Short mmCIF file of N, CA and C in Angstrom, two decimals:
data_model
loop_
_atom_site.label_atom_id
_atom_site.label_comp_id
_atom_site.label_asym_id
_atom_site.label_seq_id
_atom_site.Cartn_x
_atom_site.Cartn_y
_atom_site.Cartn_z
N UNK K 673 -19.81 -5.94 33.98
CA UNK K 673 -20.05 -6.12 32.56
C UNK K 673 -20.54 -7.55 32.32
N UNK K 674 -21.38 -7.68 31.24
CA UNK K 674 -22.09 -8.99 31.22
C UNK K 674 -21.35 -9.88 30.21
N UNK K 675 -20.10 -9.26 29.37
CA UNK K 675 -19.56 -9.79 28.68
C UNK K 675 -18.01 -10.30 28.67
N UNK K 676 -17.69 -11.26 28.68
CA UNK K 676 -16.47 -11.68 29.10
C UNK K 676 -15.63 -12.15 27.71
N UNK K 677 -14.91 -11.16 27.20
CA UNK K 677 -14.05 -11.55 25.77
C UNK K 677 -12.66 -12.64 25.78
N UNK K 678 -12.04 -13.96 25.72
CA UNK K 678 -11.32 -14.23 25.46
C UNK K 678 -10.92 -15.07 23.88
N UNK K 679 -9.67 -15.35 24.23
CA UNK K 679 -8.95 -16.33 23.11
C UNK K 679 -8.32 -17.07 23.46
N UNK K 680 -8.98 -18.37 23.85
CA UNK K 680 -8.41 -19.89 24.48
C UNK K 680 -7.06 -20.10 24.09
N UNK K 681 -6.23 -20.55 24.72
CA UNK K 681 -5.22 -21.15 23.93
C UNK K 681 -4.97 -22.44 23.64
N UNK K 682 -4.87 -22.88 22.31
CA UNK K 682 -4.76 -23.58 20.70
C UNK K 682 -5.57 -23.15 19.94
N UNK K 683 -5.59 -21.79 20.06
CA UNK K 683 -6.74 -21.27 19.10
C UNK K 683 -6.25 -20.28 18.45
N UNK K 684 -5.94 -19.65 17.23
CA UNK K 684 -5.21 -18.71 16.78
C UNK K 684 -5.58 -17.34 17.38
N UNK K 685 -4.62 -16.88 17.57
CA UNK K 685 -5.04 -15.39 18.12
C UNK K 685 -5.74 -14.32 17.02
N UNK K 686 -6.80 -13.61 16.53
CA UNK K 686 -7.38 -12.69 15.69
C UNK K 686 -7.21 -11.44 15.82
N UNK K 687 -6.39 -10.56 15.21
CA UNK K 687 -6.17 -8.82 16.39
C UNK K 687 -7.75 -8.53 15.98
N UNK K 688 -8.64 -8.94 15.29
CA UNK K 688 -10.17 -7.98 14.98
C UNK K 688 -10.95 -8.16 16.09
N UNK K 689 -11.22 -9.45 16.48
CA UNK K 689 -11.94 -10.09 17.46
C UNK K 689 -11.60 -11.30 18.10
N UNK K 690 -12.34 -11.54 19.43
CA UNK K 690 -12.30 -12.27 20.36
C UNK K 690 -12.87 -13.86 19.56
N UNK K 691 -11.94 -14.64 19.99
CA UNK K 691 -12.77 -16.14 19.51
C UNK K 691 -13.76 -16.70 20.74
N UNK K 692 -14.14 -16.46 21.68
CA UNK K 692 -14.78 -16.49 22.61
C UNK K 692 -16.20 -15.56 23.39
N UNK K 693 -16.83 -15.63 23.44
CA UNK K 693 -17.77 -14.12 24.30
C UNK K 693 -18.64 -15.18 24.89
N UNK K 694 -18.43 -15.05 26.76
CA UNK K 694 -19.18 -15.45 27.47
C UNK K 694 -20.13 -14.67 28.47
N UNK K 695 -21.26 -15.02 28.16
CA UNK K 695 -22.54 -13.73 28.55
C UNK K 695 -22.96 -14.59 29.98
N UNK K 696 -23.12 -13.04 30.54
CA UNK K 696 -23.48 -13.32 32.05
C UNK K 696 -25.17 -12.68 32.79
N UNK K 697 -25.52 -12.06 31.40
CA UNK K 697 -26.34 -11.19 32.21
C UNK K 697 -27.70 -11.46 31.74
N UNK K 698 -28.58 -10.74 32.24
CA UNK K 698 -30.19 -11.12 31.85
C UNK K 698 -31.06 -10.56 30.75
N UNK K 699 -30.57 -9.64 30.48
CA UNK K 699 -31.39 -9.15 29.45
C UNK K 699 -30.61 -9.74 27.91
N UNK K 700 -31.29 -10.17 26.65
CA UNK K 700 -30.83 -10.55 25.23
C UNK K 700 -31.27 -9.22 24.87
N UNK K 701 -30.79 -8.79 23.95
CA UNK K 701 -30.49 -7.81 23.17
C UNK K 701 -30.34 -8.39 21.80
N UNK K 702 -31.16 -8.08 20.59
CA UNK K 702 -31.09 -8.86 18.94
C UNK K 702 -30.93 -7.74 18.40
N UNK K 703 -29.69 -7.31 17.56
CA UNK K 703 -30.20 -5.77 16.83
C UNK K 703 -29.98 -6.52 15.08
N UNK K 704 -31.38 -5.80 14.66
CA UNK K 704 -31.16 -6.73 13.33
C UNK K 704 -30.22 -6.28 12.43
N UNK K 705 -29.88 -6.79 11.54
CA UNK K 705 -28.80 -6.43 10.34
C UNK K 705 -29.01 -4.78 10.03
N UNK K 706 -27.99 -4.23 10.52
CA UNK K 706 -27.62 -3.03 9.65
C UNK K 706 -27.08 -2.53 8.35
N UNK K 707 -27.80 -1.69 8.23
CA UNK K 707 -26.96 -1.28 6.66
C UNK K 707 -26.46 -0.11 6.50
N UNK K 708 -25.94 0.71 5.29
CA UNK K 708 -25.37 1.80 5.04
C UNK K 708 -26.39 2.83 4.67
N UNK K 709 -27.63 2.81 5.53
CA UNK K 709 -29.00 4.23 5.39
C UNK K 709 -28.59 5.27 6.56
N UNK K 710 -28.98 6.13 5.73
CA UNK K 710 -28.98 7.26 6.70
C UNK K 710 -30.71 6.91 8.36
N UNK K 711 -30.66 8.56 8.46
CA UNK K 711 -31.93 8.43 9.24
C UNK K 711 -33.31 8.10 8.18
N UNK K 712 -33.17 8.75 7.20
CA UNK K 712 -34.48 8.87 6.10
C UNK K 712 -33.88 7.52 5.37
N UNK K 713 -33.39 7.13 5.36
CA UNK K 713 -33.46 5.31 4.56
C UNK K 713 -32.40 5.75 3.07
N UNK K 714 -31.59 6.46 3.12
CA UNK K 714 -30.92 6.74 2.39
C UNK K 714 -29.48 6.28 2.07
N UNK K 715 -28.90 5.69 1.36
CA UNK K 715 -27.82 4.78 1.00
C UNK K 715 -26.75 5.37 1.55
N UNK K 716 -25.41 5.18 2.09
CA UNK K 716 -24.62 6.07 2.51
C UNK K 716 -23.76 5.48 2.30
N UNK K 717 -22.50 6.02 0.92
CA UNK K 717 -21.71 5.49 0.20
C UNK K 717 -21.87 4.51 -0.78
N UNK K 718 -22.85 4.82 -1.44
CA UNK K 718 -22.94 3.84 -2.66
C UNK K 718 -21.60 3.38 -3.28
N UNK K 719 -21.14 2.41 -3.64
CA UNK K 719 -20.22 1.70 -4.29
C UNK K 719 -19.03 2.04 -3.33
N UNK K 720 -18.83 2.22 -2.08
CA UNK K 720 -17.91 2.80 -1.22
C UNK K 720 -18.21 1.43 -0.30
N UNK K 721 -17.55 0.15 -0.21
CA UNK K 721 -17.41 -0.51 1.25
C UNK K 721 -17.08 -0.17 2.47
N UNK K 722 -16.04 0.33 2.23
CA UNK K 722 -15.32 1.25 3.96
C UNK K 722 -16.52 1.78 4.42
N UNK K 723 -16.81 2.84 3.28
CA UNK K 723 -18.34 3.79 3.84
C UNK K 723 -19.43 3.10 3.89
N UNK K 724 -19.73 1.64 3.69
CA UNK K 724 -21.03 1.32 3.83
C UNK K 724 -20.43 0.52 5.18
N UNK K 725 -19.89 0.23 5.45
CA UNK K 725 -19.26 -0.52 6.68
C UNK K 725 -19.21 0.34 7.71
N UNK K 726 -18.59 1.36 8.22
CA UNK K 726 -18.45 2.11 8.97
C UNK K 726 -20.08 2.89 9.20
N UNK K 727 -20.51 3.17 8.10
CA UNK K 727 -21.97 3.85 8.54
C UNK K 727 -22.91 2.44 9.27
N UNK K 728 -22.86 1.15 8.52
CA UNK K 728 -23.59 0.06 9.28
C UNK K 728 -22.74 0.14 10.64
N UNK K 729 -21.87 0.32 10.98
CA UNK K 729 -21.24 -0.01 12.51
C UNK K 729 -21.99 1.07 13.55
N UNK K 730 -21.86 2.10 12.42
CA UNK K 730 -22.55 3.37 13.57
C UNK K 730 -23.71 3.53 13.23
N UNK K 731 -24.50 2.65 12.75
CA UNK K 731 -25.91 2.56 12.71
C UNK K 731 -26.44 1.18 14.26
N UNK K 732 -25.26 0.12 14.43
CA UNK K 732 -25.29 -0.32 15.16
C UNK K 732 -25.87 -0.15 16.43
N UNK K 733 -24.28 0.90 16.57
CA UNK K 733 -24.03 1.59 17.53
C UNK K 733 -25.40 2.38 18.64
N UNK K 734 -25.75 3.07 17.44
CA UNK K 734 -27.21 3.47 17.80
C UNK K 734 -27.78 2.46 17.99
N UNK K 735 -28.56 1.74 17.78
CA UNK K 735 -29.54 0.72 17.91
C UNK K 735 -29.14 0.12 19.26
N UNK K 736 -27.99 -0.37 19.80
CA UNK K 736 -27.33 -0.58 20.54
C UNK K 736 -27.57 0.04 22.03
N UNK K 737 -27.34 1.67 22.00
CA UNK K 737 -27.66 3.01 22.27
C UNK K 737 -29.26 2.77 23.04
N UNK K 738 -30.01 3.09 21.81
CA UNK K 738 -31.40 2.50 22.14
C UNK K 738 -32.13 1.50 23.03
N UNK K 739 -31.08 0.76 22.86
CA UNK K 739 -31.57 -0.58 23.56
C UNK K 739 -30.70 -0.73 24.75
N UNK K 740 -30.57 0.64 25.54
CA UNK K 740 -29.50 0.51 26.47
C UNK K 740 -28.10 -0.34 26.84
N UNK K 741 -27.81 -0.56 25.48
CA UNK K 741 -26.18 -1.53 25.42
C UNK K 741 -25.40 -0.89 24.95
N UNK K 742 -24.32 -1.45 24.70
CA UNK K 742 -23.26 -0.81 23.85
C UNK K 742 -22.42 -1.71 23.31
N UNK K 743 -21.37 -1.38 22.34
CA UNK K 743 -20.33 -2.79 22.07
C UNK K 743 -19.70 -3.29 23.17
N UNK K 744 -19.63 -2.98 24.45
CA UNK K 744 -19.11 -3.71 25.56
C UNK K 744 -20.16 -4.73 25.34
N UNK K 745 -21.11 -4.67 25.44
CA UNK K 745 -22.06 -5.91 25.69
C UNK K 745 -22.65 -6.59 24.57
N UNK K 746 -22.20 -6.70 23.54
CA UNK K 746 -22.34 -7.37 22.41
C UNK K 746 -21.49 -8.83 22.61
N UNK K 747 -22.14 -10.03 22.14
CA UNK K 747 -21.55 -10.99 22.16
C UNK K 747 -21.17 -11.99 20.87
N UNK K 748 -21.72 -11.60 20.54
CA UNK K 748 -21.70 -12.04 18.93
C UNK K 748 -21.95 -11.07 17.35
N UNK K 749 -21.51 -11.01 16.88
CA UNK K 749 -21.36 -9.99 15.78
C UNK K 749 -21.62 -11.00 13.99
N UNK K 750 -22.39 -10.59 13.49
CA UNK K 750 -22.85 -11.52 11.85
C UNK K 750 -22.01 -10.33 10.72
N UNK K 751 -21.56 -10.37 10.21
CA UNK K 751 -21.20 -9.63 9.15
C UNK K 751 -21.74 -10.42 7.63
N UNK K 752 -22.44 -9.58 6.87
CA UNK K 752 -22.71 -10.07 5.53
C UNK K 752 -22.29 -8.90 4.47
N UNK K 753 -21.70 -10.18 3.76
CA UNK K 753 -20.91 -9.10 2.50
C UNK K 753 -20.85 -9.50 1.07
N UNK K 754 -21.37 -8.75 0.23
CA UNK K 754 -21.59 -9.52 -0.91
C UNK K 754 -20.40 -9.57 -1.84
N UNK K 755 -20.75 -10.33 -2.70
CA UNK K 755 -19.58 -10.98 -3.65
C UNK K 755 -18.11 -10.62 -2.96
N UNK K 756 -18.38 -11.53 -1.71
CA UNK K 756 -17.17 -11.25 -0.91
C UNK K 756 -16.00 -12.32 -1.60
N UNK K 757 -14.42 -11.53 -1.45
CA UNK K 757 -13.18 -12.09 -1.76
C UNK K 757 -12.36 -11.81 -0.75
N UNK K 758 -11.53 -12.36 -0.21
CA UNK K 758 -10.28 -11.93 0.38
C UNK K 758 -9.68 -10.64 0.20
N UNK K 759 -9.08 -10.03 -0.85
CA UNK K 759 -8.61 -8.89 -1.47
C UNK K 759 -9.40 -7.47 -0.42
N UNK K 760 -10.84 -8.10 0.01
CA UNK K 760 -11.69 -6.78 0.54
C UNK K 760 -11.40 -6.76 1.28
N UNK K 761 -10.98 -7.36 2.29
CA UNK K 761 -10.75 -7.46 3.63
C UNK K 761 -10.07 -5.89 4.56
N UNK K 762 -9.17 -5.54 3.65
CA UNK K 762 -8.69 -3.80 4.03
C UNK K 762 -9.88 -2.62 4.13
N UNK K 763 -10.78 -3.28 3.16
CA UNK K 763 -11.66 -2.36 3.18
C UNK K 763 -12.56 -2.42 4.37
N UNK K 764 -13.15 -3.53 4.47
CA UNK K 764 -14.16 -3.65 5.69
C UNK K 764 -13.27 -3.07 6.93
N UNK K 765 -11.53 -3.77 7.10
CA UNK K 765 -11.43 -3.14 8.16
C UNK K 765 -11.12 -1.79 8.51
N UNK K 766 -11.08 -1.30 7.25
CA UNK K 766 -11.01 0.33 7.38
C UNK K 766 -11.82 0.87 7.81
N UNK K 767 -13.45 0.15 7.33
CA UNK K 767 -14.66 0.95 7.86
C UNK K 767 -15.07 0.63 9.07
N UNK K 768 -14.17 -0.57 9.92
CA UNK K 768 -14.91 -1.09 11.00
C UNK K 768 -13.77 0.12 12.00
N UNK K 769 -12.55 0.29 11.55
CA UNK K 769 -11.60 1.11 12.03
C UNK K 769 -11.93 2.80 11.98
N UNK K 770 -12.77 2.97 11.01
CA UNK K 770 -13.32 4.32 11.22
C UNK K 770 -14.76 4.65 11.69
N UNK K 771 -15.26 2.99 12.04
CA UNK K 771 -16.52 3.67 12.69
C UNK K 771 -16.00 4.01 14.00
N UNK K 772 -15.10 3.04 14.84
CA UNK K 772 -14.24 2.60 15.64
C UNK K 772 -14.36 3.88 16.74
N UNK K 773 -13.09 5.19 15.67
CA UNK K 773 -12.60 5.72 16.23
C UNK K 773 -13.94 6.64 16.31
N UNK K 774 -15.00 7.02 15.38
CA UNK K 774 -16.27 7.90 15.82
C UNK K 774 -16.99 7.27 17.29
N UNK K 775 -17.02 6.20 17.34
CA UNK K 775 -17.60 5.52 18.34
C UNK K 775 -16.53 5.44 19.98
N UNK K 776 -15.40 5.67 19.54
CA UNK K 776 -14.63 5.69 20.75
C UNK K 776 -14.88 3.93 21.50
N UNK K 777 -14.37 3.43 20.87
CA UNK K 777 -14.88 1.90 21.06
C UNK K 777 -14.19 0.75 19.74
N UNK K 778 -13.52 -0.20 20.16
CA UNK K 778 -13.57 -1.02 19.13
C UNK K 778 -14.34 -2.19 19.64
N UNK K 779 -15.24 -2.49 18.40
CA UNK K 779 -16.01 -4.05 18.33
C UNK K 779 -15.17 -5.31 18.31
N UNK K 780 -15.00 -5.90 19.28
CA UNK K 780 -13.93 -7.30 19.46
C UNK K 780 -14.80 -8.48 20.48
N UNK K 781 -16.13 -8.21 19.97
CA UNK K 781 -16.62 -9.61 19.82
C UNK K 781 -16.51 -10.82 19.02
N UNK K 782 -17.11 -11.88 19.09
CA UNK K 782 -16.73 -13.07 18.25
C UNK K 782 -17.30 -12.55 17.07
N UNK K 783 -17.13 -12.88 15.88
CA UNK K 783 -17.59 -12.60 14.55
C UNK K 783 -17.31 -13.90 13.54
N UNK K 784 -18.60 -13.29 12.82
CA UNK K 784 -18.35 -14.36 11.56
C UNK K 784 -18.79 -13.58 10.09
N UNK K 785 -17.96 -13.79 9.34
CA UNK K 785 -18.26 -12.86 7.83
C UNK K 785 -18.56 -14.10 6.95
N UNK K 786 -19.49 -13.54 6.39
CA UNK K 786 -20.53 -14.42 5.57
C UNK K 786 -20.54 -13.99 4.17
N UNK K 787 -20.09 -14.45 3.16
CA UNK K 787 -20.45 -13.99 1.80
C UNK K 787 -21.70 -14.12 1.18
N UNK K 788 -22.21 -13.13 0.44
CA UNK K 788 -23.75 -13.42 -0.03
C UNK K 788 -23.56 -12.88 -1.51
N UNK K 789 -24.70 -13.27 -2.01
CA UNK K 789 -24.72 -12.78 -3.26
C UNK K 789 -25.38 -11.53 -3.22
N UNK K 790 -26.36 -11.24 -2.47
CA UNK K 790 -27.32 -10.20 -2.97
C UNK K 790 -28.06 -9.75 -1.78
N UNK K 791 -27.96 -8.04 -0.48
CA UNK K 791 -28.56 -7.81 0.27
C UNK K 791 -30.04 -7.37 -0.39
N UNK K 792 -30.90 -6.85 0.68
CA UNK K 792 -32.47 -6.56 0.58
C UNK K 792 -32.20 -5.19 -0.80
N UNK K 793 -31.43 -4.40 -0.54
CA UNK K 793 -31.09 -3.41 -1.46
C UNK K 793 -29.69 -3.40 -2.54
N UNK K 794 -30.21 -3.25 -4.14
CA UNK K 794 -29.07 -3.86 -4.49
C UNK K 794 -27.20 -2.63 -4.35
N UNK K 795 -27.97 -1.63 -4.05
CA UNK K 795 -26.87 -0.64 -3.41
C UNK K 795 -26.16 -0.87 -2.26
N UNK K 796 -26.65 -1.74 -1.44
CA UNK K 796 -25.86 -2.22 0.21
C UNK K 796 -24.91 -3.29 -0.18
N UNK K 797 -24.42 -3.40 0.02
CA UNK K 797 -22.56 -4.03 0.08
C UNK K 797 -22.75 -4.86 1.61
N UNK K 798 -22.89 -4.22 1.93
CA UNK K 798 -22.81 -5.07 4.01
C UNK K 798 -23.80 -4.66 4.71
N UNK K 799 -24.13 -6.10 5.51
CA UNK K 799 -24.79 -5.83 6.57
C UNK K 799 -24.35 -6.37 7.85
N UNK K 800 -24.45 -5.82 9.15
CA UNK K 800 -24.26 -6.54 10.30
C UNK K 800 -25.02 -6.63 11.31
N UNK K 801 -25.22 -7.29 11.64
CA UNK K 801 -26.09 -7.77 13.14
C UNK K 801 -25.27 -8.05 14.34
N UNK K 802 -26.17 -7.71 15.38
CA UNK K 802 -25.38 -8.52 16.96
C UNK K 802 -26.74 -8.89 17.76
N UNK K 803 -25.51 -9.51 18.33
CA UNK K 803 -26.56 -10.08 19.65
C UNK K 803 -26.21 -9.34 20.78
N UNK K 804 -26.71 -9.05 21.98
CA UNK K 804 -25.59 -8.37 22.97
C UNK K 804 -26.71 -9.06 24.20
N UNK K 805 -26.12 -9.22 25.64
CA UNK K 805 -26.47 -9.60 26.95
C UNK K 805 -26.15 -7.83 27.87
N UNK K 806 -26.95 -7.67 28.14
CA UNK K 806 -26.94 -6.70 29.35
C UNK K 806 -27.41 -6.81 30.65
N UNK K 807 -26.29 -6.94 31.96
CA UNK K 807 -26.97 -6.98 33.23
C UNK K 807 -27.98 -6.53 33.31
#
């Protein structure tokens, strides 16, 4: 595997993700920001975060798929979320927990959640991107 997950110690431990991802392999992998569209570009869960979260994870997933990787080999993970607060936080991880279990896989790369005001569509709530290394 080209990806090596830890959590140094003096570093707080995160149960979501790894504070660390050290890539070993040759191929980069960029999958751009996902969102909550179906195959035909269609919104999936309007005003629903969990559901726009979980469909962007398994929109990932695919792309991922495609590009012969998978979340093993993801090394970095972007999360963008608009008029993000603390309070949401159950929600995203519900949807990252139910793309999770469709995917047979949890995402525990490094991550960073980003608050925004406003994605490309004003119906999308979240988007996420990765980077991934594949031998």
């Amino acid at each position: 595997m080209a990806i090596k997950l830890l959590n140094p110690g003096g570093l707080p431990e995160i149960p979501v993700y790894r504070q660390v991802s050290i890539a070993t392999g040759s191929k980069l992998v960029f999958i751009a920001g996902q969102v909550a569209w179906d195959a035909e570009g269609v919104t999936v869960g309007e005003g629903d975060l969990a559901a726009q979260v979980e469909r962007a994870y398994l929109n990932l997933g695919t792309a991922l798929t495609e590009a012969g990787a998978s979340f093993a080999d993801v090394a970095k993970l972007t999360v963008y979320a608009v008029d993000w607060t603390p309070d949401k936080m159950p929600l995203l991880l519900e949807g990252i927990d139910r793309a999770s279990a469709k995917l047979g896989v949890t995402p525990m790369a490094p991550a960073t959640l980003i608050g925004v005001a406003a994605l490309d569509v004003p119906e999308h709530l979240v988007e996420v991107e990765a980077t991934a290394v594949v031998d």
